[in-house]
Tab-separated table of C-alpha atoms and ligand atoms in Angstrom:
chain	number	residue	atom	x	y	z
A	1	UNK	CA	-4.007	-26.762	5.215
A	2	UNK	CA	-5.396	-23.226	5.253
A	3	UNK	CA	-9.175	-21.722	5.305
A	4	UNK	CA	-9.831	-23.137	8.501
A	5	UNK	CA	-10.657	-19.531	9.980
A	6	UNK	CA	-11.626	-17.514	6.984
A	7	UNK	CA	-14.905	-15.610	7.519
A	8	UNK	CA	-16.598	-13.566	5.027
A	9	UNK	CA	-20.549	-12.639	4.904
A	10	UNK	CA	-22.996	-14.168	3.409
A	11	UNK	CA	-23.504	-14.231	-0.305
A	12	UNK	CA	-25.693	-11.439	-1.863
A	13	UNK	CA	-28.666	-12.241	-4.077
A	14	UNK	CA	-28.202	-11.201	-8.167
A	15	UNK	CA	-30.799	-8.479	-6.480
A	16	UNK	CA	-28.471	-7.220	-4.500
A	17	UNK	CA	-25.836	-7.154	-6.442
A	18	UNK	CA	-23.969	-3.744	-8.392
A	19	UNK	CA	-23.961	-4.169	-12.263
A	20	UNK	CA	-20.103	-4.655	-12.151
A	21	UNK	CA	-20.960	-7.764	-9.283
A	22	UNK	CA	-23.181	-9.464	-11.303
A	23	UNK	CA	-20.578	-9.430	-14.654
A	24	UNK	CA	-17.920	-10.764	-12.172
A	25	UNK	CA	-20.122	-13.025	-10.956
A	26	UNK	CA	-21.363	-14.317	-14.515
A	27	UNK	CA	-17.557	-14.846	-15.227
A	28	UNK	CA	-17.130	-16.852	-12.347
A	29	UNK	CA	-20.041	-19.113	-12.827
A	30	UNK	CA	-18.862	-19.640	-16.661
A	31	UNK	CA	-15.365	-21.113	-15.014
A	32	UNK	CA	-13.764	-18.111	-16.150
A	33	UNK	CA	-9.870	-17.362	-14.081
A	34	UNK	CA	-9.809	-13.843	-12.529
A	35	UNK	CA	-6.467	-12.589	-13.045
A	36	UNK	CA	-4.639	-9.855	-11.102
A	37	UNK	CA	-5.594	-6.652	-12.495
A	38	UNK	CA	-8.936	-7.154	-13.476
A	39	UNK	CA	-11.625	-5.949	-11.283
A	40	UNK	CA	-13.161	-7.609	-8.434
A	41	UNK	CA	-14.942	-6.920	-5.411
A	42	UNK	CA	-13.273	-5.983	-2.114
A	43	UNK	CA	-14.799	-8.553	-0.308
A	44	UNK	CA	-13.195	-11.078	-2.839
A	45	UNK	CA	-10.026	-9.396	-2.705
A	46	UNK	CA	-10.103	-9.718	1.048
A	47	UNK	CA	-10.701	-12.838	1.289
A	48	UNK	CA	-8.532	-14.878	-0.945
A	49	UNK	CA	-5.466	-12.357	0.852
A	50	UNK	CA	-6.372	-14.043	4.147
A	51	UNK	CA	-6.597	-17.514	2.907
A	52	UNK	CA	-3.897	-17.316	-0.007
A	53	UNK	CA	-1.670	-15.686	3.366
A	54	UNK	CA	-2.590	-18.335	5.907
A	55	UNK	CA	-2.275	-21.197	3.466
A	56	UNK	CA	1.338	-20.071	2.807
A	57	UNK	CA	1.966	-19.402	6.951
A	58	UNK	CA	0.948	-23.157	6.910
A	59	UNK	CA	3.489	-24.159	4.688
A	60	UNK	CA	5.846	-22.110	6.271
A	61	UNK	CA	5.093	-23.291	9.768
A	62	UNK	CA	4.451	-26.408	8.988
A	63	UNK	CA	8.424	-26.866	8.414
A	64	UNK	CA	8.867	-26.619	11.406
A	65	UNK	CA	7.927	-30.153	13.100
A	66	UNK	CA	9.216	-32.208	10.382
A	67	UNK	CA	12.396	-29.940	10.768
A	68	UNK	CA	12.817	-30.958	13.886
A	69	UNK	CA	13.462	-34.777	12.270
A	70	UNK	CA	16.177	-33.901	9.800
A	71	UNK	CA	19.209	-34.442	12.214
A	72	UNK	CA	17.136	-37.614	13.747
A	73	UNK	CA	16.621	-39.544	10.894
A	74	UNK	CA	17.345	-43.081	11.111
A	75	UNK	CA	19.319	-43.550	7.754
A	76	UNK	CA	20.407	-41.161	5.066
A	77	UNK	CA	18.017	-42.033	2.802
A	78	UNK	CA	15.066	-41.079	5.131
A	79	UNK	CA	16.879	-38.032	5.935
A	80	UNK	CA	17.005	-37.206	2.387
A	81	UNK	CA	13.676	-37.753	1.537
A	82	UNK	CA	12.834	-35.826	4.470
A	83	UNK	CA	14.816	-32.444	3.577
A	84	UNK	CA	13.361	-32.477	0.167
A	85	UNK	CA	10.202	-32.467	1.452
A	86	UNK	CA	10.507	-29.979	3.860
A	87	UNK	CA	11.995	-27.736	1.000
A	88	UNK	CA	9.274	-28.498	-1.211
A	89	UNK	CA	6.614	-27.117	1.711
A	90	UNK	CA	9.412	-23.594	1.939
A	91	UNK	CA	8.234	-23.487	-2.026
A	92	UNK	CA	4.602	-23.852	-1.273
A	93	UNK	CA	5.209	-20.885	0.860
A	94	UNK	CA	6.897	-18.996	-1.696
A	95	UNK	CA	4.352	-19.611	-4.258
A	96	UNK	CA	1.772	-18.898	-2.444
A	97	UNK	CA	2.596	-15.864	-0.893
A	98	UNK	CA	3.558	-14.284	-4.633
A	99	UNK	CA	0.300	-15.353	-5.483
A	100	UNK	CA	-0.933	-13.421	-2.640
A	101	UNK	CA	1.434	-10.453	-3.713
A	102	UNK	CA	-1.137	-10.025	-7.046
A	103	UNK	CA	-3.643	-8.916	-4.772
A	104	UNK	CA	-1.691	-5.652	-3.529
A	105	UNK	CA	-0.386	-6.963	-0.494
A	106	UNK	CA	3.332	-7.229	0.553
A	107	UNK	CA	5.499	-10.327	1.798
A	108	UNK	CA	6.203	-7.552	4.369
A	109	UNK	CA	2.960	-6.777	5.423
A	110	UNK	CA	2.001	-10.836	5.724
A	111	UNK	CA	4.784	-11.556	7.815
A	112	UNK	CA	4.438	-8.596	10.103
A	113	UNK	CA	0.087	-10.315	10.691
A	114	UNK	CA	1.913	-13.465	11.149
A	115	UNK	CA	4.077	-12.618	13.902
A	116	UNK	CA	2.071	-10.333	16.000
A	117	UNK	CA	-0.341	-13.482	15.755
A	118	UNK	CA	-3.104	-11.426	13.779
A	119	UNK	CA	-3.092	-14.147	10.927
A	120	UNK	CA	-3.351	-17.449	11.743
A	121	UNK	CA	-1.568	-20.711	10.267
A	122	UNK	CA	-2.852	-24.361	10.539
A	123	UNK	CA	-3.267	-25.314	14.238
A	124	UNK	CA	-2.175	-28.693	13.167
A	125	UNK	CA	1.151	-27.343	13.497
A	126	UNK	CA	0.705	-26.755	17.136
A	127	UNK	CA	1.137	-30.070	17.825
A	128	UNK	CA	4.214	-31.552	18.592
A	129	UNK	CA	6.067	-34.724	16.592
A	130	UNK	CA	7.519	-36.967	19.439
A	131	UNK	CA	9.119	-39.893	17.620
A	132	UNK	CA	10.023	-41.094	14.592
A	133	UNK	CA	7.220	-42.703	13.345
A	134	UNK	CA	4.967	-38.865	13.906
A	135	UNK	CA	7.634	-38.559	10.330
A	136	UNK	CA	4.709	-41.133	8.381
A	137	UNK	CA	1.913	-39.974	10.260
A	138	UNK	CA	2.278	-36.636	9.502
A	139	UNK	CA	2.983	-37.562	5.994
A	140	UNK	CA	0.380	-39.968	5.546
A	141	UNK	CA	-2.151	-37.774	7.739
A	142	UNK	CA	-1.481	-33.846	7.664
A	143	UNK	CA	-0.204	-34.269	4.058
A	144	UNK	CA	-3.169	-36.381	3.339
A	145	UNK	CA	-6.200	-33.759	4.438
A	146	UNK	CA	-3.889	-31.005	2.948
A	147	UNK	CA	-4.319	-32.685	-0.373
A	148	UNK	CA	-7.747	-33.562	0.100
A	149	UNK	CA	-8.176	-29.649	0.846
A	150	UNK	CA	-6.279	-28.395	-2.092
A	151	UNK	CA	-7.644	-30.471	-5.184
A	152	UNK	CA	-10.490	-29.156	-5.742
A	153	UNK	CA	-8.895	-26.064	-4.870
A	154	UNK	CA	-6.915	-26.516	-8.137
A	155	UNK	CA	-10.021	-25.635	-10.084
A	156	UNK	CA	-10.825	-21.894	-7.385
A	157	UNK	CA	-11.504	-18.670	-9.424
A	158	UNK	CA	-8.305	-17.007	-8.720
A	159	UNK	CA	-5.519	-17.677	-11.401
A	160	UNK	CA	-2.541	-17.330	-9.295
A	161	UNK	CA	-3.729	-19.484	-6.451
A	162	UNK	CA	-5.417	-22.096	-8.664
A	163	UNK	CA	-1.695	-21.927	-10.989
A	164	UNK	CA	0.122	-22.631	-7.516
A	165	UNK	CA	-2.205	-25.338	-6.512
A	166	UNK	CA	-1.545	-27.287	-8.957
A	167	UNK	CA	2.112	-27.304	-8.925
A	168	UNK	CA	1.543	-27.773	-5.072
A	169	UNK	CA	-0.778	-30.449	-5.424
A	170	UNK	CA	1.699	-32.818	-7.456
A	171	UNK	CA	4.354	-33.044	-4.373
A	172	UNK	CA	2.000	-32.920	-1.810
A	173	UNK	CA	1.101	-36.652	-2.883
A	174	UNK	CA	5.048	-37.410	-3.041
A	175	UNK	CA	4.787	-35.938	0.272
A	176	UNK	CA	1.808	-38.243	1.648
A	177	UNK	CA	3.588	-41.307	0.150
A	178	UNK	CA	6.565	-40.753	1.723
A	179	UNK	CA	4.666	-40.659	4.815
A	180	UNK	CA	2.707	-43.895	4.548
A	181	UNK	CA	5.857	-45.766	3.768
A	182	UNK	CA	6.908	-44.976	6.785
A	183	UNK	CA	4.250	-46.030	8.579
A	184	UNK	CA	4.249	-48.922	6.487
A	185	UNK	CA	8.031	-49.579	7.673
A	186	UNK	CA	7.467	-49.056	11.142
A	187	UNK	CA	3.813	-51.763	10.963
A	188	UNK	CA	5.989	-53.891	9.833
A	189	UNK	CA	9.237	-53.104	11.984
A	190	UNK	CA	9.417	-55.102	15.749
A	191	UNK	CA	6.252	-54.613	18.047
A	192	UNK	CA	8.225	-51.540	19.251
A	193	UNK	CA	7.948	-50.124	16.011
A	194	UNK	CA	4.541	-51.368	15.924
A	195	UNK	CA	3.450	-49.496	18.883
A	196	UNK	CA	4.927	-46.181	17.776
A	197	UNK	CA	3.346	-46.117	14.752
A	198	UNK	CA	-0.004	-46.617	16.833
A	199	UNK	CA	0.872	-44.136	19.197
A	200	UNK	CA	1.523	-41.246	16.109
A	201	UNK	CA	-1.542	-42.323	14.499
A	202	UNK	CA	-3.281	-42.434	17.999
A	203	UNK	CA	-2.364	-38.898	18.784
A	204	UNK	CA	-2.576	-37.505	15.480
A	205	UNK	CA	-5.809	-38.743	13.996
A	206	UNK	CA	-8.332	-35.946	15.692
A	207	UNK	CA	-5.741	-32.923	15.087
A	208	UNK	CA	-6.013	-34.245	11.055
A	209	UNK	CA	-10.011	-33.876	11.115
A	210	UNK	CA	-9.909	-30.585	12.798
A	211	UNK	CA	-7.450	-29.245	9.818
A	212	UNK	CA	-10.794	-29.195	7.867
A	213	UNK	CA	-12.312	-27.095	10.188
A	214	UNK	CA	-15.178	-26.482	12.233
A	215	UNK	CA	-18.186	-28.446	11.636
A	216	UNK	CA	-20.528	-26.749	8.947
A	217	UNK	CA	-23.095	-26.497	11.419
A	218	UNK	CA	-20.739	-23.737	13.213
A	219	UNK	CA	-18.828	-22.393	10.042
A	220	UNK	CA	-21.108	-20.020	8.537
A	221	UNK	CA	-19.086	-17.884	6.595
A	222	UNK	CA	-18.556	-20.310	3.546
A	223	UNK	CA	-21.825	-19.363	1.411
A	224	UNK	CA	-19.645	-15.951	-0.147
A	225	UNK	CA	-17.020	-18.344	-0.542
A	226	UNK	CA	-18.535	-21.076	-2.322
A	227	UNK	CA	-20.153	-18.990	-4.560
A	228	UNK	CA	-16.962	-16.958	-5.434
A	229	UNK	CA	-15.112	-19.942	-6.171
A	230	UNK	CA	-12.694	-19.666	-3.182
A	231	UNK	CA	-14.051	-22.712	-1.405
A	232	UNK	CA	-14.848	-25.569	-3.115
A	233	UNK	CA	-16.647	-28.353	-0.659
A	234	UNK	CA	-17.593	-27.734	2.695
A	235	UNK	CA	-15.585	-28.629	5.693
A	236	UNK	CA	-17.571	-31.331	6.344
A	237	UNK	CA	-17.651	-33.125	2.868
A	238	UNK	CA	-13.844	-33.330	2.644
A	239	UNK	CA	-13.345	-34.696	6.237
A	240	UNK	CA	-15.821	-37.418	5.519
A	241	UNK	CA	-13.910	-38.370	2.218
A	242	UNK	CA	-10.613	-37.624	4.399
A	243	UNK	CA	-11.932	-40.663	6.782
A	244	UNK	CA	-13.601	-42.261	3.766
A	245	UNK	CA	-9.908	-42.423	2.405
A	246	UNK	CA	-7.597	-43.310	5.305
A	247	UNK	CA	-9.486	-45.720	7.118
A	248	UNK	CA	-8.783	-48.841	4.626
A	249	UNK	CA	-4.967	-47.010	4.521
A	250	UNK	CA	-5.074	-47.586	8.110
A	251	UNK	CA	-6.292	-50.878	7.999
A	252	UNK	CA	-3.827	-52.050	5.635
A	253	UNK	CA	-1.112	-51.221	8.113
A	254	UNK	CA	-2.887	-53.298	10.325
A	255	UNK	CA	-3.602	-50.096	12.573
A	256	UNK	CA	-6.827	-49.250	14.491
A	257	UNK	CA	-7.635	-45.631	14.134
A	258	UNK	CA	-9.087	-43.787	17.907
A	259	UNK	CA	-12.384	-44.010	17.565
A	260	UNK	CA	-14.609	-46.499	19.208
A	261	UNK	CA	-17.836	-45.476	16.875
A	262	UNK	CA	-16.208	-45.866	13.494
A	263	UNK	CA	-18.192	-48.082	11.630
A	264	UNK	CA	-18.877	-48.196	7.930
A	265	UNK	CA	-22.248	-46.749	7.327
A	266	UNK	CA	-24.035	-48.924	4.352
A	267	UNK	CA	-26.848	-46.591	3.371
A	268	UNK	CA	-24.461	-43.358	3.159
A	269	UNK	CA	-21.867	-45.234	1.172
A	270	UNK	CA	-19.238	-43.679	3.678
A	271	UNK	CA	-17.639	-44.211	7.326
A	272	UNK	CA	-19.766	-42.667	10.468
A	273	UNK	CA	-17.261	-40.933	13.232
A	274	UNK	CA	-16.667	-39.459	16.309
A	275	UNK	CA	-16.124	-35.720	15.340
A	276	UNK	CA	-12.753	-33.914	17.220
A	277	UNK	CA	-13.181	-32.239	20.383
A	278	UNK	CA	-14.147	-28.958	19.397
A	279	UNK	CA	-13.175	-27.184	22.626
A	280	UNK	CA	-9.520	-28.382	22.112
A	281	UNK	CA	-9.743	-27.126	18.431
A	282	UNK	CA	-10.731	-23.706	19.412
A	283	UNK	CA	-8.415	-23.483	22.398
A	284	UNK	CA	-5.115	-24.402	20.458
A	285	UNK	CA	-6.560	-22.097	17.434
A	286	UNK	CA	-6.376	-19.442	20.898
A	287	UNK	CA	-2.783	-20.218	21.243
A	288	UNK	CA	-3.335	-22.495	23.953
A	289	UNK	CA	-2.093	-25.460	22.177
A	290	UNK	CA	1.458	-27.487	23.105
A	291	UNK	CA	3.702	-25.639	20.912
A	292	UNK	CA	1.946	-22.393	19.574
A	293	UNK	CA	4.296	-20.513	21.576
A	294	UNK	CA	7.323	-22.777	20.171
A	295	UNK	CA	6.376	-22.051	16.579
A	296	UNK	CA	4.987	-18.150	16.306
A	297	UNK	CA	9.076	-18.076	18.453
A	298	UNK	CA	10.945	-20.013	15.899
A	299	UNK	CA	9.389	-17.795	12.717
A	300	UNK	CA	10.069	-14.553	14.721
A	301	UNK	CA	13.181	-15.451	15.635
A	302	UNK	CA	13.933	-16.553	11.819
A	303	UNK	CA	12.675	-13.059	10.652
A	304	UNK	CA	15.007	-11.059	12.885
A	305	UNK	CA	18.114	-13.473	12.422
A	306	UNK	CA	17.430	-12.526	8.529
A	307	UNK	CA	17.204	-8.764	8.835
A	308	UNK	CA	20.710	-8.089	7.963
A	309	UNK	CA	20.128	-10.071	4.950
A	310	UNK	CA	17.418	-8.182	3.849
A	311	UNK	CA	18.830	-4.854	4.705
A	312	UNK	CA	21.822	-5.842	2.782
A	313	UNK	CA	20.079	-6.736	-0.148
A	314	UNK	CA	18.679	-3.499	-0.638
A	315	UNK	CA	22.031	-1.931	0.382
A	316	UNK	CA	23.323	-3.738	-3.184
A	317	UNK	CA	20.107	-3.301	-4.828
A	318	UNK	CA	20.738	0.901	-4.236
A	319	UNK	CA	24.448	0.683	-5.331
A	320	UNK	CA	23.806	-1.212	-8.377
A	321	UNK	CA	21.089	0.737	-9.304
A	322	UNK	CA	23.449	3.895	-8.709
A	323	UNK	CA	26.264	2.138	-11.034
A	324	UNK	CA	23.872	1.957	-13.803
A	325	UNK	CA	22.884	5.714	-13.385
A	326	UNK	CA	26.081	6.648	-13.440
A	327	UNK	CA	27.390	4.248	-16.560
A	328	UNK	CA	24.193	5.868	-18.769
A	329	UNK	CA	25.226	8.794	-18.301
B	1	FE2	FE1	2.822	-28.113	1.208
B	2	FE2	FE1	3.307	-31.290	2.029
């Protein structure tokens, strides 16, 4: 979950393009990794930063409304599973932001974008979880179109971020089958149970297809992307295979996804859908969604409870350092 607001201009022409463009662009199209210190153009530089740096806001953010479960779960081993996976999304962070460290920008500087709301994180997060059974939806769902995202993302022209999605990539399917037994538990569970897990899958659904952003009608900015090797498919391929996918999941749980006009589509070999309401997307993308407020709070508030930490950190860091002076001499 990442990308959804990256914008970058259109891709130049091997006419337009500087001697040193067209070698780096050669190496890309041979599957070559860039690595850190090897040149690249600005524009690439740029632009992995600000998806690399939202990607790992997502994770960070995203810990949030699963978080929110821990204390709640209904037996220890849910709550288990639960805290590991919310610690495994903490290391997606991590990763990800040292991978966006290689491209000569600090934690620092990525936080401070976050928190004055100048870099964004997956709106999906903006949402609130309301019972129990949001747990396996967001698992099965958020989890799901996050790994549908990142796959292919596994093979981008970076090193470092292609390095991290890989590692990220194995637990995010521990992650999205830890979800769908949940579901599966609650489908099966009393018609209570039943009706919660309809209700999470009922209010999450659309927020899922909007994590692959805006239609590719309306996303222009993807050609420089695509051809760099930063984006893989287009927003609109991988939420078709995301429906494609989940539909028969859905089924199986003996669940009936929102949408009136879904209906397998012979000819295309995939489902046809209703697409999300777009206004909504953009408005909580705004900050106008239920809990955008709740969330940017919670990470700011995080940040300043940890200052002292920090600051002490590199109190030691001097004094050590001012030991080993002093020993060499
Ligand atoms: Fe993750
Ligand atoms: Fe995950």
């Amino acid at each position: 979950m990442y990308a959804q607001v990256v914008k970058s201009e259109g891709s130049k022409t091997r006419d337009e393009m500087t001697p040193e463009e067209l070698a780096f662009q050669d190496r890309i199209d041979r599957g070559e990794k860039i690595e850190p210190k090897e040149w690249m153009p600005e524009g690439y530089r740029k632009t992995l930063i600000r998806q690399i740096g939202q990607h790992a806001h997502s994770e960070i953010v995203g810990q949030l409304p699963e978080g929110n479960w821990i204390t709640r779960a209904p037996t220890l081993e849910r709550k288990a599973i639960l805290l590991a996976k919310v610690q495994d999304e903490a290391g997606h962070g991590l990763y990800l932001y040292s991978a966006a460290e290689t491209l000569g920008v600090s934690r620092d500087e990525l936080m401070e974008l976050l928190h004055a709301g100048k870099m964004k994180y997956s709106s999906i997060f903006n949402y609130p979880t309301l019972t129990w059974a949001d747990m396996g939806a967001v698992g099965w769902l958020v989890d799901g179109a996050a790994i549908m995202n990142q796959v292919p993302l596994q093979r981008t022209s970076y090193g470092p971020y292609s390095r991290a999605m890989i590692r990220i990539c194995k637990e995010e399917s521990f992650h999205q089958r830890q979800g769908y037994a949940i579901m599966m538990k609650m489908a099966q569970g009393t018609p209570a149970q039943k009706r919660m897990a309809q209700d999470a899958l009922n209010r999450l659904w659309y927020p899922s297809l909007m994590m692959f952003g805006p239609s590719d009608k309306d996303s222009v900015h993807s050609a420089q992307s695509m051809a760099w090797k930063i984006k893989m498919n287009t927003n609109d391929e991988l939420r078709q295979k995301f429906v494609d996918q989940t539909v028969p999941q859905a089924e199986y749980l003996g669940l009936t996804v929102p949408d009136p006009d879904l209906k397998w589509n012979e000819e295309k070999g995939g489902y046809d859908f209703s697409e999300p309401d777009w206004s909504e997307f953009y408005d909580v993308l705004a900050g106008n969604g239920p809990c955008n407020k709740d969330r940017l709070g919670a990470r700011v508030k995080a940040w300043e409870d940890g200052a002292w930490f920090r600051d002490a950190l590199v109190v030691h860091a001097e004094k050590a350092a001012a030991r080993r002076a002093v020993a060499a001499e």
